[in-house]
CSV table of C-alpha atoms in Angstrom, one decimal:
chain,number,residue,atom,x,y,z
A,1,ARG,CA,64.8,155.2,32.6
A,2,LEU,CA,64.7,156.9,36.0
A,3,ARG,CA,64.1,153.5,37.6
A,4,ARG,CA,67.1,152.0,35.9
A,5,LEU,CA,69.3,154.9,37.0
A,6,VAL,CA,68.2,154.7,40.6
A,7,ALA,CA,68.3,150.9,40.7
A,8,ALA,CA,71.9,150.7,39.6
A,9,PRO,CA,73.6,152.0,42.7
A,10,MET,CA,71.1,150.1,44.9
A,11,SER,CA,71.9,146.8,43.3
A,12,GLY,CA,75.6,147.4,43.9
A,13,SER,CA,75.0,148.2,47.6
A,14,SER,CA,72.7,145.3,48.1
A,15,ARG,CA,75.3,143.0,46.7
A,16,SER,CA,78.0,144.3,49.1
A,17,GLY,CA,76.5,142.3,51.9
A,18,THR,CA,77.0,139.0,50.0
A,19,ALA,CA,80.1,139.9,48.0
A,20,ALA,CA,82.9,137.5,47.8
A,21,PRO,CA,85.1,137.6,50.9
A,22,VAL,CA,88.3,137.5,48.7
A,23,SER,CA,89.0,140.6,46.7
A,24,THR,CA,90.0,140.4,43.0
A,25,LEU,CA,93.5,141.6,44.0
A,26,THR,CA,93.9,138.9,46.6
A,27,ASP,CA,92.6,136.3,44.2
A,28,ALA,CA,95.1,137.4,41.6
A,29,ALA,CA,97.9,137.2,44.2
A,30,GLU,CA,96.9,133.7,45.2
A,31,ARG,CA,96.7,132.6,41.6
A,32,GLY,CA,100.2,134.0,40.9
A,33,ILE,CA,101.7,132.3,43.9
A,34,ALA,CA,100.0,129.0,43.0
A,35,ARG,CA,101.4,129.3,39.5
A,36,ALA,CA,104.9,129.7,40.8
A,37,ARG,CA,104.4,127.1,43.5
A,38,PHE,CA,103.4,124.4,40.9
A,39,SER,CA,105.9,125.4,38.3
A,40,SER,CA,108.5,122.8,37.3
A,41,LEU,CA,111.0,124.4,39.7
A,42,GLY,CA,108.7,125.4,42.7
A,43,ARG,CA,106.9,122.1,43.0
A,44,ARG,CA,110.1,120.3,44.0
A,45,TYR,CA,111.4,122.7,46.6
A,46,ILE,CA,108.5,124.2,48.4
A,47,GLY,CA,106.5,122.0,50.8
A,48,PRO,CA,107.2,119.0,52.9
A,49,ARG,CA,108.4,115.6,51.8
A,50,LEU,CA,106.1,112.6,52.5
A,51,PRO,CA,105.7,110.3,54.3
A,52,ARG,CA,106.5,111.7,57.7
A,53,ARG,CA,108.9,109.3,59.4
A,54,GLN,CA,108.2,108.1,62.9
A,55,SER,CA,110.5,106.4,65.3
A,56,LEU,CA,109.5,103.2,66.9
A,57,ASP,CA,109.1,104.9,70.3
A,58,ASP,CA,106.7,107.5,68.7
A,59,ALA,CA,104.8,104.8,66.9
A,60,PHE,CA,104.2,102.7,70.1
A,61,ARG,CA,103.1,105.9,71.9
A,62,SER,CA,100.5,106.7,69.2
A,63,PRO,CA,97.1,105.2,70.2
A,64,GLU,CA,95.7,105.9,66.7
A,65,LEU,CA,98.5,103.9,65.1
A,66,MET,CA,98.2,101.0,67.5
A,67,TYR,CA,94.4,100.8,67.0
A,68,SER,CA,94.9,100.9,63.2
A,69,LEU,CA,97.4,98.0,63.5
A,70,PHE,CA,94.9,96.0,65.5
A,71,VAL,CA,92.1,96.6,63.0
A,72,SER,CA,94.3,95.9,60.0
A,73,ALA,CA,95.4,92.6,61.6
A,74,LYS,CA,91.8,91.6,62.2
A,75,THR,CA,90.9,92.4,58.6
A,76,PHE,CA,93.8,90.5,57.3
A,77,ALA,CA,92.8,87.4,59.3
A,78,ARG,CA,89.2,87.7,58.1
A,79,VAL,CA,90.2,87.9,54.5
A,80,LEU,CA,92.5,84.9,54.8
A,81,ASP,CA,89.7,82.9,56.5
A,82,ALA,CA,87.1,83.9,53.9
A,83,TYR,CA,89.2,83.6,50.7
A,84,GLY,CA,92.3,81.6,51.6
A,85,ALA,CA,94.5,84.3,50.3
A,86,ILE,CA,94.5,88.0,49.4
A,87,PRO,CA,93.1,88.2,45.8
A,88,PRO,CA,95.9,89.3,43.3
A,89,GLY,CA,94.3,92.6,42.3
A,90,THR,CA,93.8,93.7,45.8
A,91,LEU,CA,97.3,92.6,46.7
A,92,ALA,CA,98.7,94.6,43.8
A,93,ILE,CA,97.0,97.8,44.9
A,94,VAL,CA,98.2,97.4,48.5
A,95,ALA,CA,101.7,96.6,47.3
A,96,ALA,CA,101.8,99.7,45.1
A,97,ASN,CA,100.8,101.9,48.0
A,98,VAL,CA,103.3,100.3,50.4
A,99,ALA,CA,106.1,100.6,47.8
A,100,VAL,CA,105.6,104.3,47.4
A,101,PHE,CA,105.4,104.7,51.2
A,102,SER,CA,108.7,102.8,51.5
A,103,LEU,CA,110.7,105.0,49.1
A,104,PRO,CA,114.0,105.9,51.0
A,105,ASP,CA,113.8,109.7,50.3
A,106,GLY,CA,110.0,109.9,50.1
A,107,VAL,CA,108.3,112.2,47.5
A,108,ALA,CA,107.9,115.9,47.4
A,109,PHE,CA,104.4,116.9,48.4
A,110,GLY,CA,104.2,119.6,45.7
A,111,ASP,CA,105.0,117.1,43.0
A,112,VAL,CA,102.1,114.7,43.7
A,113,CYS,CA,99.4,116.5,45.7
A,114,LEU,CA,95.9,116.9,44.2
A,115,ASN,CA,95.6,120.7,43.8
A,116,PRO,CA,92.5,121.8,41.9
A,117,TYR,CA,94.2,124.9,40.4
A,118,ALA,CA,97.2,122.8,39.1
A,119,VAL,CA,94.8,120.2,37.6
A,120,ILE,CA,92.4,122.6,35.9
A,121,HIS,CA,94.5,125.6,34.9
A,122,LEU,CA,98.0,124.1,34.6
A,123,ASN,CA,96.9,120.8,33.0
A,124,GLN,CA,98.8,118.7,35.5
A,125,LEU,CA,96.4,115.8,35.1
A,126,GLU,CA,98.9,113.3,36.5
A,127,ARG,CA,98.1,114.5,39.9
A,128,LEU,CA,94.7,112.7,39.6
A,129,VAL,CA,96.7,109.5,39.9
A,130,THR,CA,99.9,110.2,41.7
A,131,SER,CA,98.2,111.9,44.7
A,132,ALA,CA,96.3,108.7,45.5
A,133,PHE,CA,99.3,106.5,46.1
A,134,VAL,CA,101.1,108.9,48.6
A,135,HIS,CA,100.3,108.9,52.3
A,136,VAL,CA,101.2,111.3,55.1
A,137,ASP,CA,102.2,108.7,57.7
A,138,ALA,CA,101.8,105.1,58.8
A,139,PHE,CA,98.3,105.6,60.3
A,140,HIS,CA,97.1,107.2,57.1
A,141,LEU,CA,98.4,104.2,55.1
A,142,LEU,CA,97.1,101.5,57.4
A,143,SER,CA,93.6,103.1,57.6
A,144,ASN,CA,93.2,103.1,53.8
A,145,MET,CA,94.8,99.7,53.1
A,146,GLN,CA,92.5,98.1,55.8
A,147,GLY,CA,89.5,99.3,53.8
A,148,VAL,CA,91.0,98.1,50.5
A,149,LEU,CA,91.6,94.7,52.0
A,150,GLN,CA,88.1,94.4,53.4
A,151,ASP,CA,86.0,95.7,50.5
A,152,GLY,CA,88.5,95.1,47.6
A,153,SER,CA,88.8,91.5,48.4
A,154,PHE,CA,85.1,91.0,48.5
A,155,LEU,CA,84.5,92.8,45.2
A,156,GLU,CA,87.4,91.0,43.5
A,157,HIS,CA,86.0,87.7,44.7
A,158,VAL,CA,82.6,88.5,43.3
A,159,ASP,CA,83.6,90.2,40.0
A,160,GLY,CA,87.0,88.6,39.2
A,161,THR,CA,90.3,90.3,38.9
A,162,PRO,CA,90.1,92.1,35.5
A,163,ARG,CA,86.7,93.6,36.3
A,164,PHE,CA,87.8,94.6,39.8
A,165,LEU,CA,90.9,96.4,38.5
A,166,ALA,CA,88.7,98.2,35.9
A,167,ARG,CA,86.4,99.2,38.6
A,168,CYS,CA,89.2,100.6,40.7
A,169,ALA,CA,90.6,102.6,37.8
A,170,THR,CA,87.2,104.0,37.1
A,171,LEU,CA,86.6,104.9,40.8
A,172,LEU,CA,90.0,106.5,41.0
A,173,GLY,CA,89.2,108.9,38.2
A,174,LEU,CA,85.6,109.5,39.5
A,175,SER,CA,86.7,110.2,43.1
A,176,GLN,CA,89.5,112.5,42.2
A,177,CYS,CA,87.5,114.4,39.6
A,178,THR,CA,84.7,114.8,42.1
A,179,LEU,CA,87.0,116.3,44.6
A,180,VAL,CA,88.4,118.8,42.1
A,181,GLY,CA,84.9,119.6,41.0
A,182,LEU,CA,83.8,120.3,44.6
A,183,SER,CA,86.6,122.7,45.1
A,184,TRP,CA,86.0,124.5,41.9
A,185,ALA,CA,82.2,124.8,42.6
A,186,GLU,CA,82.9,126.1,46.1
A,187,ARG,CA,85.2,128.8,44.8
A,188,ARG,CA,82.9,129.6,42.0
A,189,PHE,CA,79.7,130.0,44.0
A,190,TYR,CA,81.3,131.4,47.1
A,191,GLN,CA,83.0,134.2,45.2
A,192,ARG,CA,79.8,135.0,43.4
A,193,GLY,CA,78.3,135.9,46.8
A,194,SER,CA,75.8,133.0,47.0
A,195,VAL,CA,74.2,133.3,50.4
A,196,THR,CA,73.4,129.6,50.5
A,197,ALA,CA,77.0,128.7,49.7
A,198,ARG,CA,78.4,131.0,52.4
A,199,ARG,CA,75.9,129.6,55.0
A,200,ALA,CA,76.8,126.0,54.1
A,201,ASP,CA,80.5,126.9,54.3
A,202,ALA,CA,80.1,128.6,57.6
A,203,TRP,CA,78.2,125.5,58.9
A,204,LEU,CA,80.9,123.2,57.8
A,205,ASP,CA,83.6,125.5,59.3
A,206,ASP,CA,81.7,125.5,62.7
A,207,ALA,CA,81.2,121.7,62.6
A,208,VAL,CA,84.8,120.9,61.9
A,209,ASP,CA,86.0,123.4,64.4
A,210,ARG,CA,83.8,121.9,67.1
A,211,VAL,CA,84.8,118.4,66.4
A,212,SER,CA,88.5,119.4,66.3
A,213,LYS,CA,88.3,121.2,69.6
A,214,TYR,CA,86.4,118.2,71.2
A,215,ALA,CA,88.7,115.5,69.9
A,216,TYR,CA,92.1,117.2,69.7
A,217,GLY,CA,91.8,120.5,71.6
A,218,GLY,CA,91.9,122.4,68.2
A,219,ASN,CA,94.9,120.6,66.8
A,220,SER,CA,93.7,118.4,63.9
A,221,PRO,CA,96.1,115.9,62.4
A,222,GLY,CA,94.4,116.1,59.0
A,223,TYR,CA,95.7,114.9,55.7
A,224,HIS,CA,94.7,118.1,53.8
A,225,VAL,CA,98.1,119.8,53.9
A,226,PRO,CA,98.2,123.6,53.5
A,227,ILE,CA,101.1,124.6,51.2
A,228,ARG,CA,103.6,126.9,52.9
A,229,GLY,CA,104.3,130.2,51.3
A,230,THR,CA,100.7,130.7,50.1
A,231,SER,CA,99.0,132.1,53.0
A,232,SER,CA,97.0,135.3,52.7
A,233,SER,CA,94.9,137.6,54.8
A,234,SER,CA,91.8,135.9,53.6
A,235,SER,CA,92.9,132.3,54.4
A,236,SER,CA,93.1,133.0,58.1
A,237,SER,CA,89.5,134.3,58.3
A,238,VAL,CA,87.8,132.3,55.6
A,239,HIS,CA,87.5,128.6,55.9
A,240,LYS,CA,87.1,126.5,52.8
A,241,LEU,CA,86.3,122.9,52.2
A,242,LEU,CA,89.3,122.5,49.9
A,243,PRO,CA,91.1,125.8,49.0
A,244,PHE,CA,91.4,126.1,45.3
A,245,TYR,CA,94.9,127.6,45.1
A,246,ASN,CA,96.8,126.8,48.2
A,247,SER,CA,96.2,123.3,49.4
A,248,GLY,CA,96.4,119.7,48.2
A,249,VAL,CA,95.2,116.3,49.2
A,250,VAL,CA,97.1,112.9,49.2
A,251,GLY,CA,96.0,109.4,49.9
A,252,PHE,CA,93.8,106.5,48.7
A,253,SER,CA,90.9,107.6,50.8
A,254,GLY,CA,88.7,108.6,47.8
A,255,VAL,CA,89.0,105.2,46.2
A,256,ASN,CA,88.7,103.5,49.5
A,257,PHE,CA,85.3,105.1,50.2
A,258,ALA,CA,84.1,104.5,46.7
A,259,LEU,CA,84.9,100.8,47.1
A,260,LYS,CA,83.0,100.8,50.4
A,261,VAL,CA,79.9,102.1,48.7
A,262,ALA,CA,80.2,99.6,45.8
A,263,ALA,CA,80.8,96.7,48.1
A,264,ALA,CA,77.9,97.7,50.3
A,265,HIS,CA,75.5,97.5,47.3
A,266,ARG,CA,76.8,94.1,46.3
A,267,ARG,CA,76.4,92.5,49.7
A,268,PRO,CA,73.1,90.9,50.7
A,269,ALA,CA,70.5,93.4,51.9
A,270,ASP,CA,70.6,92.1,55.5
A,271,SER,CA,74.4,91.8,55.8
A,272,VAL,CA,76.3,93.6,58.5
A,273,VAL,CA,79.9,94.9,58.4
A,274,LEU,CA,82.2,96.1,61.1
A,275,VAL,CA,82.9,99.8,60.9
A,276,GLY,CA,86.2,100.7,62.5
A,277,GLY,CA,86.7,97.0,63.2
A,278,ILE,CA,84.4,97.0,66.2
A,279,ALA,CA,81.0,98.5,65.4
A,280,PRO,CA,78.5,96.3,63.5
A,281,VAL,CA,76.5,98.4,61.0
A,282,PRO,CA,74.1,97.5,58.2
A,283,ALA,CA,76.2,97.2,55.0
A,284,ARG,CA,74.1,99.6,53.0
A,285,TYR,CA,74.8,102.4,55.5
A,286,SER,CA,78.4,101.5,56.4
A,287,ALA,CA,80.0,104.1,54.2
A,288,TRP,CA,78.1,106.9,55.9
A,289,PHE,CA,79.0,105.7,59.3
A,290,GLU,CA,82.6,105.4,58.2
A,291,LEU,CA,82.4,109.0,56.9
A,292,ALA,CA,81.2,110.2,60.3
A,293,LEU,CA,83.8,108.2,62.2
A,294,GLY,CA,86.6,109.4,59.9
A,295,THR,CA,85.6,113.0,60.5
A,296,LEU,CA,85.6,112.4,64.2
A,297,ILE,CA,89.1,110.8,64.2
A,298,VAL,CA,90.6,113.2,61.7
A,299,PRO,CA,88.5,116.4,61.9
A,300,SER,CA,90.0,118.1,58.9
A,301,ALA,CA,87.8,119.8,56.2
A,302,GLY,CA,90.2,118.4,53.5
A,303,THR,CA,89.9,114.9,54.8
A,304,PHE,CA,86.1,115.2,54.9
A,305,ALA,CA,86.1,116.5,51.3
A,306,ALA,CA,88.2,113.5,50.1
A,307,HIS,CA,86.0,111.0,51.9
A,308,PHE,CA,82.8,112.6,50.8
A,309,ALA,CA,84.0,112.8,47.2
A,310,GLY,CA,84.8,109.1,47.3
A,311,THR,CA,81.3,108.3,48.6
A,312,ILE,CA,79.7,110.3,45.8
A,313,ALA,CA,81.9,108.6,43.3
A,314,GLY,CA,80.8,105.2,44.7
A,315,LEU,CA,77.2,106.2,44.4
A,316,ILE,CA,77.7,107.3,40.8
A,317,SER,CA,79.3,104.0,40.0
A,318,VAL,CA,76.4,102.0,41.5
A,319,TYR,CA,73.4,104.0,40.2
A,320,ALA,CA,74.6,105.5,36.9
A,321,PRO,CA,74.8,102.1,35.1
A,322,ARG,CA,71.3,101.2,36.4
A,323,VAL,CA,69.8,104.5,35.3
A,324,SER,CA,71.6,104.6,31.9
A,325,GLY,CA,71.1,101.0,31.1
A,326,PHE,CA,74.8,100.2,30.6
A,327,GLY,CA,76.1,97.4,32.8
A,328,VAL,CA,79.6,98.9,33.2
A,329,LEU,CA,80.2,98.7,36.9
A,330,GLY,CA,77.1,98.0,39.0
A,331,LEU,CA,75.2,95.3,37.3
A,332,THR,CA,75.9,91.7,36.5
A,333,THR,CA,76.3,91.4,32.7
A,334,SER,CA,76.1,88.5,30.3
A,335,GLY,CA,77.3,88.8,26.7
A,336,GLY,CA,77.8,92.6,27.1
A,337,ARG,CA,74.1,93.2,27.9
A,338,ASN,CA,72.4,93.9,31.2
A,339,ARG,CA,70.4,91.1,32.8
A,340,ALA,CA,67.1,92.1,34.3
A,341,TYR,CA,65.0,89.8,36.4
A,342,ARG,CA,61.5,89.9,37.7
A,343,GLY,CA,61.1,89.3,41.4
A,344,ARG,CA,62.8,90.9,44.4
A,345,GLY,CA,65.4,93.5,43.8
A,346,HIS,CA,65.7,97.2,42.9
A,347,ARG,CA,62.6,98.4,41.0
A,348,LEU,CA,63.4,100.5,38.0
A,349,GLY,CA,61.1,101.3,35.1
A,350,GLY,CA,58.6,98.5,35.8
A,351,ARG,CA,61.3,95.8,36.0
A,352,TYR,CA,63.4,94.5,38.8
A,353,LEU,CA,67.2,94.7,38.5
A,354,ARG,CA,69.2,92.3,40.5
A,355,ASP,CA,72.9,91.9,41.0
A,356,ASP,CA,72.8,88.2,41.8
A,357,ASP,CA,71.7,85.2,39.7
A,358,PRO,CA,68.1,84.1,40.1
């Protein structure tokens, strides 16, 4: 009994060193602001309208945009040379993104952005879809559509249009839900005072800060857009991968990276793809090189989170069917059943699973 009485205050003091950096009062304030921000009225009037318009002079002065135009043109030419035309499913996805980008008045960021709190606690599940088809600027759009053209055309050529569209719909849900789950887990474990979580968060903060200072002098043009009117004393001192209450993400990046992983695992083992349009990289590792390159070009924690979530979603789509035995996305199927072959391939449970015909 005496040990319990003495241990009680000691446990409280020992936890103070790893307590959550955000107080309960601050958390409640951020939650209340987020609820107002994503209400039916607030979501339409607070925050920027997207996309950000650029004049032709500004566009021609942007080296990132010029480079993205060059890579997109090369990708378009390669697709035409390989398949004769852009496959219809890939073309429909690109056209949908371009159509949203071309809306005369744009869209309200608060209406469409992927905010974890709005999805989980306000049941605004439409954000899982609408956020993917909105882009911040022309560079953002071109970068994502170039990836869709390259990897989507290949997958549609291999799988056929219906299966490819089903894959894209699945990857959209997987990547967006993974991103929301990462934000929820970060807030959950960070606020519980996990030393490992705080160290990992500090490492990411330092890495992104160093890359940002090296590449842009500290001014990162990221596509993780903080929501105005939701800043707090903690947000200036505590970096988070994707703040649960006061941020949002837009863009097709998650699906784009998931497609990269899926395409990489369908290509021959010795194949090489061009990362960034210039660097030849083994296909199986191209998504990770692209993740590193994207972090260097746009050193934003939210951008990294979206790309990383897409990569994880792609890995799930490739390996989950193989482990579970259901040929939904990753395996070639015949008559609704998986086809397993002996010989070279991926060894699993004493048999070899192959994606191509023997």
